[in-house]
């Protein structure tokens, strides 16, 4: 899965959780600008984990602010999983 | 006169169960219980079981550790630990040492750290903590608060604590029912945090009431709790740690983040552990009903449950019914749902519905309700559904008093809406070293809850809130904090910002109105939601930027929150919003001020 595809998956999942259209995101988009609170973000993380069959540990989520940061972690964990 | 007082005589079938006089004594009483205990599940799903015997032994070691590090009876410690096992063991260690724990939520992901450090510093200073006790993982997020907290002499991590815990036993510390058990801060406030002083006798009284009277908990009958509630929140901590310790009930603790990622984790664990007791705020049931697919329920048998309690935020009858419908194939029955009412100032629980009752909502006529009378709506006519929250516990009282003349001696009658006040052994006495806030809420033994409600047939119904606190997903947010946060942004200023909560789709949501010049409106429209989410952790539902001079103010220039809300709700602020009617703003301002 390419980074662009991952952003697509992120947008699709975020749209589902926020129950409104979320698109046009980039690596540099701040996660806090999405209008989803911390529990909603965890829901989103949980859904991404399920889709990608990986685990994103809580302690490694702390301090991630941009979508690109989260995707870096996703890629790191996917490599570990394979 | 509606005055509900329960006496022992009215509970003929109640087994006369007593509990230990202090939490410390309750933990000591479990020292020989090997078969029951707490199971802590980590985020990977691994389970770790501590029998109550092991829990007591480990807590006792940690109490020695804290004492060897120089902490004395009565000292406060800020406790910031994300892992539930370390949190519970360290907290109980403090209690056995007579040290007063002050739980603070750990830093969560995706947030800027500044707001978090502020929260830690504000709460630590309000508690006058002698130390901050945390983990190696949390320490980098907490460290910057230390120089801002003059009372803090040590930053203790788990390694330091376990090193100090080794060694000879120390003589026990005498703990009396009048000693403070812990301080419960009800919000991560940025302005003036209030810590409820919970004494051991309050804790013992409330745990006895909700565990025995409310839940009829019985270890011999195989009762077992399961909870994903955060342990720095009263419902998670008192409801599932302290209550079960007083009554010898085993509990399985799941990480809150695991539930948020996948609500199935909760139900799967309840099924596997054959849990009988669980709790969640309204949003937990809503989230589970929304996220669970029918296939997620395959293979789950939840007929083991007997109580799925609901509290900590306004309860929506539709949410509970949707959850029960969704879970019907698992053997879950609607009567497991148990709406309750409570608050930290009353230790935790104030009223409970009966175990045998199905969720009951009162449909009242909206116009009568606005006039302060909860008249049942006529058949087929529109009405507001208000969930019944049951009756108060033995030796406790609840009254409804006039909103404009709140006096305990002058209660309102049946179905008249007013402020709910309560008293009894569970009710706390004060906020820690905060006489001003204490005098407002605690008067002559009565707790003035700030909630609006009425009594009908001796049962309590909650209509809303008198205080301006906004409750979202069980968390309390104070408008003052949100207004302060927004006023720090360039282009806005103090007393020109108003925050309040509205109910939308059954959930409470935040609305912010800020006065600003039109030039700055563009940038602020993006900056305000971002800043509030970063620092307060709450996403505004609506941010309206209005022309200077439009918000209603008191004679001393303070914004009038309730009046602003009423104007906004009736649609009067939309027209004066920047961008909506650029030339009409001044005229609208005129109209509103008249």
PDB file of C-alpha atoms in Angstrom, chain B residues 249-504:
ATOM      1  CA  UNK B 249     -15.774  -8.535  44.403  1.00  0.00           C
ATOM      2  CA  UNK B 250     -13.323  -9.550  41.646  1.00  0.00           C
ATOM      3  CA  UNK B 251     -12.918  -7.188  38.675  1.00  0.00           C
ATOM      4  CA  UNK B 252     -11.390  -7.318  35.188  1.00  0.00           C
ATOM      5  CA  UNK B 253      -9.906  -4.003  34.020  1.00  0.00           C
ATOM      6  CA  UNK B 254      -9.588  -3.241  30.305  1.00  0.00           C
ATOM      7  CA  UNK B 255      -7.688  -0.250  28.932  1.00  0.00           C
ATOM      8  CA  UNK B 256     -10.019   2.589  27.910  1.00  0.00           C
ATOM      9  CA  UNK B 257      -8.101   2.895  24.658  1.00  0.00           C
ATOM     10  CA  UNK B 258      -8.823  -0.756  23.802  1.00  0.00           C
ATOM     11  CA  UNK B 259     -12.547  -0.100  24.191  1.00  0.00           C
ATOM     12  CA  UNK B 260     -12.363   3.080  22.083  1.00  0.00           C
ATOM     13  CA  UNK B 261     -10.492   1.187  19.351  1.00  0.00           C
ATOM     14  CA  UNK B 262     -12.962  -1.652  19.381  1.00  0.00           C
ATOM     15  CA  UNK B 263     -16.002  -1.813  21.698  1.00  0.00           C
ATOM     16  CA  UNK B 264     -16.185  -5.562  21.023  1.00  0.00           C
ATOM     17  CA  UNK B 265     -13.214  -5.988  23.383  1.00  0.00           C
ATOM     18  CA  UNK B 266     -15.522  -5.051  26.278  1.00  0.00           C
ATOM     19  CA  UNK B 267     -18.236  -7.552  25.426  1.00  0.00           C
ATOM     20  CA  UNK B 268     -15.825 -10.319  24.475  1.00  0.00           C
ATOM     21  CA  UNK B 269     -14.063  -9.987  27.840  1.00  0.00           C
ATOM     22  CA  UNK B 270     -17.414  -9.877  29.685  1.00  0.00           C
ATOM     23  CA  UNK B 271     -18.388 -13.103  27.892  1.00  0.00           C
ATOM     24  CA  UNK B 272     -15.084 -14.877  28.542  1.00  0.00           C
ATOM     25  CA  UNK B 273     -14.849 -13.856  32.214  1.00  0.00           C
ATOM     26  CA  UNK B 274     -18.566 -14.445  32.841  1.00  0.00           C
ATOM     27  CA  UNK B 275     -18.831 -10.926  34.258  1.00  0.00           C
ATOM     28  CA  UNK B 276     -22.008  -9.932  36.080  1.00  0.00           C
ATOM     29  CA  UNK B 277     -21.505  -6.175  36.631  1.00  0.00           C
ATOM     30  CA  UNK B 278     -20.429  -3.446  34.243  1.00  0.00           C
ATOM     31  CA  UNK B 279     -20.916   0.287  33.777  1.00  0.00           C
ATOM     32  CA  UNK B 280     -20.509   2.926  31.110  1.00  0.00           C
ATOM     33  CA  UNK B 281     -21.536   6.503  30.497  1.00  0.00           C
ATOM     34  CA  UNK B 282     -24.235   7.022  27.883  1.00  0.00           C
ATOM     35  CA  UNK B 283     -21.653   7.575  25.136  1.00  0.00           C
ATOM     36  CA  UNK B 284     -20.127   4.136  25.763  1.00  0.00           C
ATOM     37  CA  UNK B 285     -23.430   2.459  24.962  1.00  0.00           C
ATOM     38  CA  UNK B 286     -23.897   4.746  21.948  1.00  0.00           C
ATOM     39  CA  UNK B 287     -20.410   3.954  20.635  1.00  0.00           C
ATOM     40  CA  UNK B 288     -20.883   0.214  21.096  1.00  0.00           C
ATOM     41  CA  UNK B 289     -24.296   0.225  19.399  1.00  0.00           C
ATOM     42  CA  UNK B 290     -22.900   2.245  16.512  1.00  0.00           C
ATOM     43  CA  UNK B 291     -19.678   0.303  15.946  1.00  0.00           C
ATOM     44  CA  UNK B 292     -20.746  -3.281  16.555  1.00  0.00           C
ATOM     45  CA  UNK B 293     -21.739  -5.281  13.511  1.00  0.00           C
ATOM     46  CA  UNK B 294     -24.025  -8.260  13.935  1.00  0.00           C
ATOM     47  CA  UNK B 295     -21.141 -10.575  13.074  1.00  0.00           C
ATOM     48  CA  UNK B 296     -19.155  -9.071  15.999  1.00  0.00           C
ATOM     49  CA  UNK B 297     -21.739 -10.563  18.334  1.00  0.00           C
ATOM     50  CA  UNK B 298     -21.493 -14.105  17.015  1.00  0.00           C
ATOM     51  CA  UNK B 299     -20.454 -16.560  19.688  1.00  0.00           C
ATOM     52  CA  UNK B 300     -21.021 -14.087  22.538  1.00  0.00           C
ATOM     53  CA  UNK B 301     -23.211 -15.164  25.447  1.00  0.00           C
ATOM     54  CA  UNK B 302     -23.875 -12.160  27.663  1.00  0.00           C
ATOM     55  CA  UNK B 303     -26.673 -13.691  29.678  1.00  0.00           C
ATOM     56  CA  UNK B 304     -24.070 -13.829  32.491  1.00  0.00           C
ATOM     57  CA  UNK B 305     -24.458 -10.080  33.047  1.00  0.00           C
ATOM     58  CA  UNK B 306     -27.050  -8.831  35.482  1.00  0.00           C
ATOM     59  CA  UNK B 307     -26.179  -5.112  35.676  1.00  0.00           C
ATOM     60  CA  UNK B 308     -25.068  -2.760  32.911  1.00  0.00           C
ATOM     61  CA  UNK B 309     -25.158   0.541  34.744  1.00  0.00           C
ATOM     62  CA  UNK B 310     -25.281   3.962  33.171  1.00  0.00           C
ATOM     63  CA  UNK B 311     -24.266   7.268  34.715  1.00  0.00           C
ATOM     64  CA  UNK B 312     -21.733  10.138  34.711  1.00  0.00           C
ATOM     65  CA  UNK B 313     -23.525  12.110  32.000  1.00  0.00           C
ATOM     66  CA  UNK B 314     -27.082  12.769  30.838  1.00  0.00           C
ATOM     67  CA  UNK B 315     -28.798   9.491  29.949  1.00  0.00           C
ATOM     68  CA  UNK B 316     -30.721   9.116  26.689  1.00  0.00           C
ATOM     69  CA  UNK B 317     -33.387   6.451  26.782  1.00  0.00           C
ATOM     70  CA  UNK B 318     -33.068   5.907  23.007  1.00  0.00           C
ATOM     71  CA  UNK B 319     -29.359   5.123  23.334  1.00  0.00           C
ATOM     72  CA  UNK B 320     -29.944   2.481  25.998  1.00  0.00           C
ATOM     73  CA  UNK B 321     -32.776   0.880  24.048  1.00  0.00           C
ATOM     74  CA  UNK B 322     -30.684   0.777  20.847  1.00  0.00           C
ATOM     75  CA  UNK B 323     -27.881  -0.941  22.772  1.00  0.00           C
ATOM     76  CA  UNK B 324     -30.251  -3.509  24.281  1.00  0.00           C
ATOM     77  CA  UNK B 325     -31.788  -4.222  20.848  1.00  0.00           C
ATOM     78  CA  UNK B 326     -28.387  -4.625  19.257  1.00  0.00           C
ATOM     79  CA  UNK B 327     -27.246  -7.050  21.938  1.00  0.00           C
ATOM     80  CA  UNK B 328     -30.445  -9.076  22.139  1.00  0.00           C
ATOM     81  CA  UNK B 329     -28.922 -12.008  20.160  1.00  0.00           C
ATOM     82  CA  UNK B 330     -26.264 -12.421  22.885  1.00  0.00           C
ATOM     83  CA  UNK B 331     -28.858 -13.025  25.592  1.00  0.00           C
ATOM     84  CA  UNK B 332     -28.471  -9.472  26.960  1.00  0.00           C
ATOM     85  CA  UNK B 333     -31.746  -8.325  28.512  1.00  0.00           C
ATOM     86  CA  UNK B 334     -33.004  -4.714  28.662  1.00  0.00           C
ATOM     87  CA  UNK B 335     -33.531  -4.977  32.429  1.00  0.00           C
ATOM     88  CA  UNK B 336     -29.746  -5.303  32.934  1.00  0.00           C
ATOM     89  CA  UNK B 337     -29.534  -1.590  32.142  1.00  0.00           C
ATOM     90  CA  UNK B 338     -29.486   0.440  35.323  1.00  0.00           C
ATOM     91  CA  UNK B 339     -29.617   4.238  35.129  1.00  0.00           C
ATOM     92  CA  UNK B 340     -28.045   6.012  38.109  1.00  0.00           C
ATOM     93  CA  UNK B 341     -27.310   9.510  39.255  1.00  0.00           C
ATOM     94  CA  UNK B 342     -24.279  10.729  41.114  1.00  0.00           C
ATOM     95  CA  UNK B 343     -21.335  13.079  41.229  1.00  0.00           C
ATOM     96  CA  UNK B 344     -17.858  13.329  42.708  1.00  0.00           C
ATOM     97  CA  UNK B 345     -19.056  15.704  45.445  1.00  0.00           C
ATOM     98  CA  UNK B 346     -21.345  12.938  46.712  1.00  0.00           C
ATOM     99  CA  UNK B 347     -18.344  10.545  46.536  1.00  0.00           C
ATOM    100  CA  UNK B 348     -19.909   8.768  43.542  1.00  0.00           C
ATOM    101  CA  UNK B 349     -23.489   7.453  43.609  1.00  0.00           C
ATOM    102  CA  UNK B 350     -26.548   9.388  44.808  1.00  0.00           C
ATOM    103  CA  UNK B 351     -29.503   7.439  43.450  1.00  0.00           C
ATOM    104  CA  UNK B 352     -30.044   4.035  41.815  1.00  0.00           C
ATOM    105  CA  UNK B 353     -32.967   2.475  40.037  1.00  0.00           C
ATOM    106  CA  UNK B 354     -34.125  -0.933  41.230  1.00  0.00           C
ATOM    107  CA  UNK B 355     -32.392  -3.980  39.823  1.00  0.00           C
ATOM    108  CA  UNK B 356     -35.669  -5.471  38.689  1.00  0.00           C
ATOM    109  CA  UNK B 357     -36.993  -2.378  36.901  1.00  0.00           C
ATOM    110  CA  UNK B 358     -36.670  -1.875  33.156  1.00  0.00           C
ATOM    111  CA  UNK B 359     -35.335   1.522  32.073  1.00  0.00           C
ATOM    112  CA  UNK B 360     -38.195   3.903  32.614  1.00  0.00           C
ATOM    113  CA  UNK B 361     -38.552   7.348  31.065  1.00  0.00           C
ATOM    114  CA  UNK B 362     -41.109   9.933  31.998  1.00  0.00           C
ATOM    115  CA  UNK B 363     -42.596  11.747  29.002  1.00  0.00           C
ATOM    116  CA  UNK B 364     -43.311  15.294  30.119  1.00  0.00           C
ATOM    117  CA  UNK B 365     -44.917  18.220  28.320  1.00  0.00           C
ATOM    118  CA  UNK B 366     -42.181  20.567  27.044  1.00  0.00           C
ATOM    119  CA  UNK B 367     -44.028  23.828  27.738  1.00  0.00           C
ATOM    120  CA  UNK B 368     -44.877  22.836  31.295  1.00  0.00           C
ATOM    121  CA  UNK B 369     -41.252  21.769  31.812  1.00  0.00           C
ATOM    122  CA  UNK B 370     -40.038  25.179  30.750  1.00  0.00           C
ATOM    123  CA  UNK B 371     -42.342  26.654  33.348  1.00  0.00           C
ATOM    124  CA  UNK B 372     -40.807  24.402  36.003  1.00  0.00           C
ATOM    125  CA  UNK B 373     -43.451  21.701  36.227  1.00  0.00           C
ATOM    126  CA  UNK B 374     -42.936  18.144  35.044  1.00  0.00           C
ATOM    127  CA  UNK B 375     -46.468  17.444  33.871  1.00  0.00           C
ATOM    128  CA  UNK B 376     -46.836  14.163  31.968  1.00  0.00           C
ATOM    129  CA  UNK B 377     -47.463  14.790  28.263  1.00  0.00           C
ATOM    130  CA  UNK B 378     -50.905  13.857  26.956  1.00  0.00           C
ATOM    131  CA  UNK B 379     -51.100  10.579  25.030  1.00  0.00           C
ATOM    132  CA  UNK B 380     -49.779  11.083  21.525  1.00  0.00           C
ATOM    133  CA  UNK B 381     -48.621  14.647  22.260  1.00  0.00           C
ATOM    134  CA  UNK B 382     -44.942  15.556  21.899  1.00  0.00           C
ATOM    135  CA  UNK B 383     -42.910  15.245  25.061  1.00  0.00           C
ATOM    136  CA  UNK B 384     -39.411  15.212  26.516  1.00  0.00           C
ATOM    137  CA  UNK B 385     -38.254  11.784  27.651  1.00  0.00           C
ATOM    138  CA  UNK B 386     -36.603  12.034  31.051  1.00  0.00           C
ATOM    139  CA  UNK B 387     -34.942   8.891  32.362  1.00  0.00           C
ATOM    140  CA  UNK B 388     -35.810   7.825  35.903  1.00  0.00           C
ATOM    141  CA  UNK B 389     -32.700   7.685  38.096  1.00  0.00           C
ATOM    142  CA  UNK B 390     -34.310   5.845  40.997  1.00  0.00           C
ATOM    143  CA  UNK B 391     -34.218   6.441  44.729  1.00  0.00           C
ATOM    144  CA  UNK B 392     -31.581   7.558  47.219  1.00  0.00           C
ATOM    145  CA  UNK B 393     -29.775   5.164  49.525  1.00  0.00           C
ATOM    146  CA  UNK B 394     -30.566   4.416  53.138  1.00  0.00           C
ATOM    147  CA  UNK B 395     -29.578   7.237  55.520  1.00  0.00           C
ATOM    148  CA  UNK B 396     -29.357   9.663  52.599  1.00  0.00           C
ATOM    149  CA  UNK B 397     -31.809  12.332  51.578  1.00  0.00           C
ATOM    150  CA  UNK B 398     -32.607  14.237  48.439  1.00  0.00           C
ATOM    151  CA  UNK B 399     -34.730  17.354  48.106  1.00  0.00           C
ATOM    152  CA  UNK B 400     -35.674  19.677  45.307  1.00  0.00           C
ATOM    153  CA  UNK B 401     -35.374  23.376  46.076  1.00  0.00           C
ATOM    154  CA  UNK B 402     -36.344  26.574  44.344  1.00  0.00           C
ATOM    155  CA  UNK B 403     -33.766  27.685  41.793  1.00  0.00           C
ATOM    156  CA  UNK B 404     -34.040  31.346  42.754  1.00  0.00           C
ATOM    157  CA  UNK B 405     -34.321  30.769  46.462  1.00  0.00           C
ATOM    158  CA  UNK B 406     -32.463  27.555  47.139  1.00  0.00           C
ATOM    159  CA  UNK B 407     -33.064  26.702  50.746  1.00  0.00           C
ATOM    160  CA  UNK B 408     -33.015  23.197  52.182  1.00  0.00           C
ATOM    161  CA  UNK B 409     -35.770  24.075  54.644  1.00  0.00           C
ATOM    162  CA  UNK B 410     -38.179  24.943  51.876  1.00  0.00           C
ATOM    163  CA  UNK B 411     -38.400  22.036  49.449  1.00  0.00           C
ATOM    164  CA  UNK B 412     -40.599  22.034  46.364  1.00  0.00           C
ATOM    165  CA  UNK B 413     -43.457  19.606  45.836  1.00  0.00           C
ATOM    166  CA  UNK B 414     -44.050  16.585  43.670  1.00  0.00           C
ATOM    167  CA  UNK B 415     -43.094  17.092  39.991  1.00  0.00           C
ATOM    168  CA  UNK B 416     -41.851  20.620  40.559  1.00  0.00           C
ATOM    169  CA  UNK B 417     -38.507  21.251  38.877  1.00  0.00           C
ATOM    170  CA  UNK B 418     -35.735  22.787  40.947  1.00  0.00           C
ATOM    171  CA  UNK B 419     -32.196  22.314  42.112  1.00  0.00           C
ATOM    172  CA  UNK B 420     -31.362  18.853  43.469  1.00  0.00           C
ATOM    173  CA  UNK B 421     -29.756  18.881  46.906  1.00  0.00           C
ATOM    174  CA  UNK B 422     -28.645  15.866  48.898  1.00  0.00           C
ATOM    175  CA  UNK B 423     -27.141  14.943  52.241  1.00  0.00           C
ATOM    176  CA  UNK B 424     -25.973  11.828  54.000  1.00  0.00           C
ATOM    177  CA  UNK B 425     -22.804  10.014  54.995  1.00  0.00           C
ATOM    178  CA  UNK B 426     -21.564   9.739  51.377  1.00  0.00           C
ATOM    179  CA  UNK B 427     -21.681  13.477  50.833  1.00  0.00           C
ATOM    180  CA  UNK B 428     -18.284  15.190  51.036  1.00  0.00           C
ATOM    181  CA  UNK B 429     -17.684  18.391  52.965  1.00  0.00           C
ATOM    182  CA  UNK B 430     -15.500  20.587  50.819  1.00  0.00           C
ATOM    183  CA  UNK B 431     -13.168  21.214  47.938  1.00  0.00           C
ATOM    184  CA  UNK B 432      -9.555  21.055  49.028  1.00  0.00           C
ATOM    185  CA  UNK B 433      -8.345  24.432  50.319  1.00  0.00           C
ATOM    186  CA  UNK B 434     -10.943  26.269  48.308  1.00  0.00           C
ATOM    187  CA  UNK B 435     -13.351  27.924  50.783  1.00  0.00           C
ATOM    188  CA  UNK B 436     -15.057  30.025  48.147  1.00  0.00           C
ATOM    189  CA  UNK B 437     -16.071  27.131  45.904  1.00  0.00           C
ATOM    190  CA  UNK B 438     -16.847  24.995  48.969  1.00  0.00           C
ATOM    191  CA  UNK B 439     -19.250  27.592  50.394  1.00  0.00           C
ATOM    192  CA  UNK B 440     -21.144  27.602  47.104  1.00  0.00           C
ATOM    193  CA  UNK B 441     -21.732  23.848  46.932  1.00  0.00           C
ATOM    194  CA  UNK B 442     -21.682  22.605  50.527  1.00  0.00           C
ATOM    195  CA  UNK B 443     -24.100  24.239  52.971  1.00  0.00           C
ATOM    196  CA  UNK B 444     -24.987  22.887  56.400  1.00  0.00           C
ATOM    197  CA  UNK B 445     -24.415  19.300  55.410  1.00  0.00           C
ATOM    198  CA  UNK B 446     -26.289  19.625  52.133  1.00  0.00           C
ATOM    199  CA  UNK B 447     -24.636  19.308  48.751  1.00  0.00           C
ATOM    200  CA  UNK B 448     -26.149  21.745  46.259  1.00  0.00           C
ATOM    201  CA  UNK B 449     -25.622  19.702  43.122  1.00  0.00           C
ATOM    202  CA  UNK B 450     -26.257  22.418  40.562  1.00  0.00           C
ATOM    203  CA  UNK B 451     -28.409  19.896  38.693  1.00  0.00           C
ATOM    204  CA  UNK B 452     -32.058  20.446  37.892  1.00  0.00           C
ATOM    205  CA  UNK B 453     -34.565  17.729  38.551  1.00  0.00           C
ATOM    206  CA  UNK B 454     -37.816  16.679  40.127  1.00  0.00           C
ATOM    207  CA  UNK B 455     -39.237  13.922  42.286  1.00  0.00           C
ATOM    208  CA  UNK B 456     -42.206  11.793  41.272  1.00  0.00           C
ATOM    209  CA  UNK B 457     -43.407   8.910  43.458  1.00  0.00           C
ATOM    210  CA  UNK B 458     -40.201   9.185  45.426  1.00  0.00           C
ATOM    211  CA  UNK B 459     -38.032   8.700  42.346  1.00  0.00           C
ATOM    212  CA  UNK B 460     -35.547  11.211  41.020  1.00  0.00           C
ATOM    213  CA  UNK B 461     -35.534  12.579  37.461  1.00  0.00           C
ATOM    214  CA  UNK B 462     -32.721  14.754  36.126  1.00  0.00           C
ATOM    215  CA  UNK B 463     -33.717  17.532  33.711  1.00  0.00           C
ATOM    216  CA  UNK B 464     -30.530  19.465  33.162  1.00  0.00           C
ATOM    217  CA  UNK B 465     -28.043  21.654  34.866  1.00  0.00           C
ATOM    218  CA  UNK B 466     -28.124  24.879  36.721  1.00  0.00           C
ATOM    219  CA  UNK B 467     -24.367  25.249  36.748  1.00  0.00           C
ATOM    220  CA  UNK B 468     -22.775  26.025  33.426  1.00  0.00           C
ATOM    221  CA  UNK B 469     -20.602  22.916  33.386  1.00  0.00           C
ATOM    222  CA  UNK B 470     -20.594  21.103  30.054  1.00  0.00           C
ATOM    223  CA  UNK B 471     -20.475  17.300  30.237  1.00  0.00           C
ATOM    224  CA  UNK B 472     -19.222  15.483  27.172  1.00  0.00           C
ATOM    225  CA  UNK B 473     -18.541  11.754  27.249  1.00  0.00           C
ATOM    226  CA  UNK B 474     -18.541  11.757  31.015  1.00  0.00           C
ATOM    227  CA  UNK B 475     -15.926  14.498  31.263  1.00  0.00           C
ATOM    228  CA  UNK B 476     -16.717  17.815  32.893  1.00  0.00           C
ATOM    229  CA  UNK B 477     -15.654  20.960  31.110  1.00  0.00           C
ATOM    230  CA  UNK B 478     -15.997  24.368  32.717  1.00  0.00           C
ATOM    231  CA  UNK B 479     -16.932  27.236  30.397  1.00  0.00           C
ATOM    232  CA  UNK B 480     -14.527  29.520  32.258  1.00  0.00           C
ATOM    233  CA  UNK B 481     -11.612  27.305  31.195  1.00  0.00           C
ATOM    234  CA  UNK B 482     -12.682  27.254  27.562  1.00  0.00           C
ATOM    235  CA  UNK B 483     -13.253  31.014  27.549  1.00  0.00           C
ATOM    236  CA  UNK B 484      -9.852  31.570  29.116  1.00  0.00           C
ATOM    237  CA  UNK B 485      -8.209  29.349  26.517  1.00  0.00           C
ATOM    238  CA  UNK B 486      -9.878  31.204  23.622  1.00  0.00           C
ATOM    239  CA  UNK B 487      -9.084  34.609  25.128  1.00  0.00           C
ATOM    240  CA  UNK B 488      -5.350  33.786  24.915  1.00  0.00           C
ATOM    241  CA  UNK B 489      -5.559  33.849  21.117  1.00  0.00           C
ATOM    242  CA  UNK B 490      -4.612  37.101  19.449  1.00  0.00           C
ATOM    243  CA  UNK B 491      -7.675  38.937  18.199  1.00  0.00           C
ATOM    244  CA  UNK B 492      -9.909  37.923  21.104  1.00  0.00           C
ATOM    245  CA  UNK B 493      -9.891  39.047  24.692  1.00  0.00           C
ATOM    246  CA  UNK B 494     -11.129  38.279  28.118  1.00  0.00           C
ATOM    247  CA  UNK B 495     -14.804  38.874  28.791  1.00  0.00           C
ATOM    248  CA  UNK B 496     -15.449  38.882  25.052  1.00  0.00           C
ATOM    249  CA  UNK B 497     -15.801  35.121  24.805  1.00  0.00           C
ATOM    250  CA  UNK B 498     -18.691  32.914  25.904  1.00  0.00           C
ATOM    251  CA  UNK B 499     -18.768  29.117  25.918  1.00  0.00           C
ATOM    252  CA  UNK B 500     -21.789  26.960  26.675  1.00  0.00           C
ATOM    253  CA  UNK B 501     -23.200  23.509  25.987  1.00  0.00           C
ATOM    254  CA  UNK B 502     -26.223  22.620  23.893  1.00  0.00           C
ATOM    255  CA  UNK B 503     -27.860  19.258  23.320  1.00  0.00           C
ATOM    256  CA  UNK B 504     -27.753  18.081  19.721  1.00  0.00           C
TER     257      UNK B 504
END
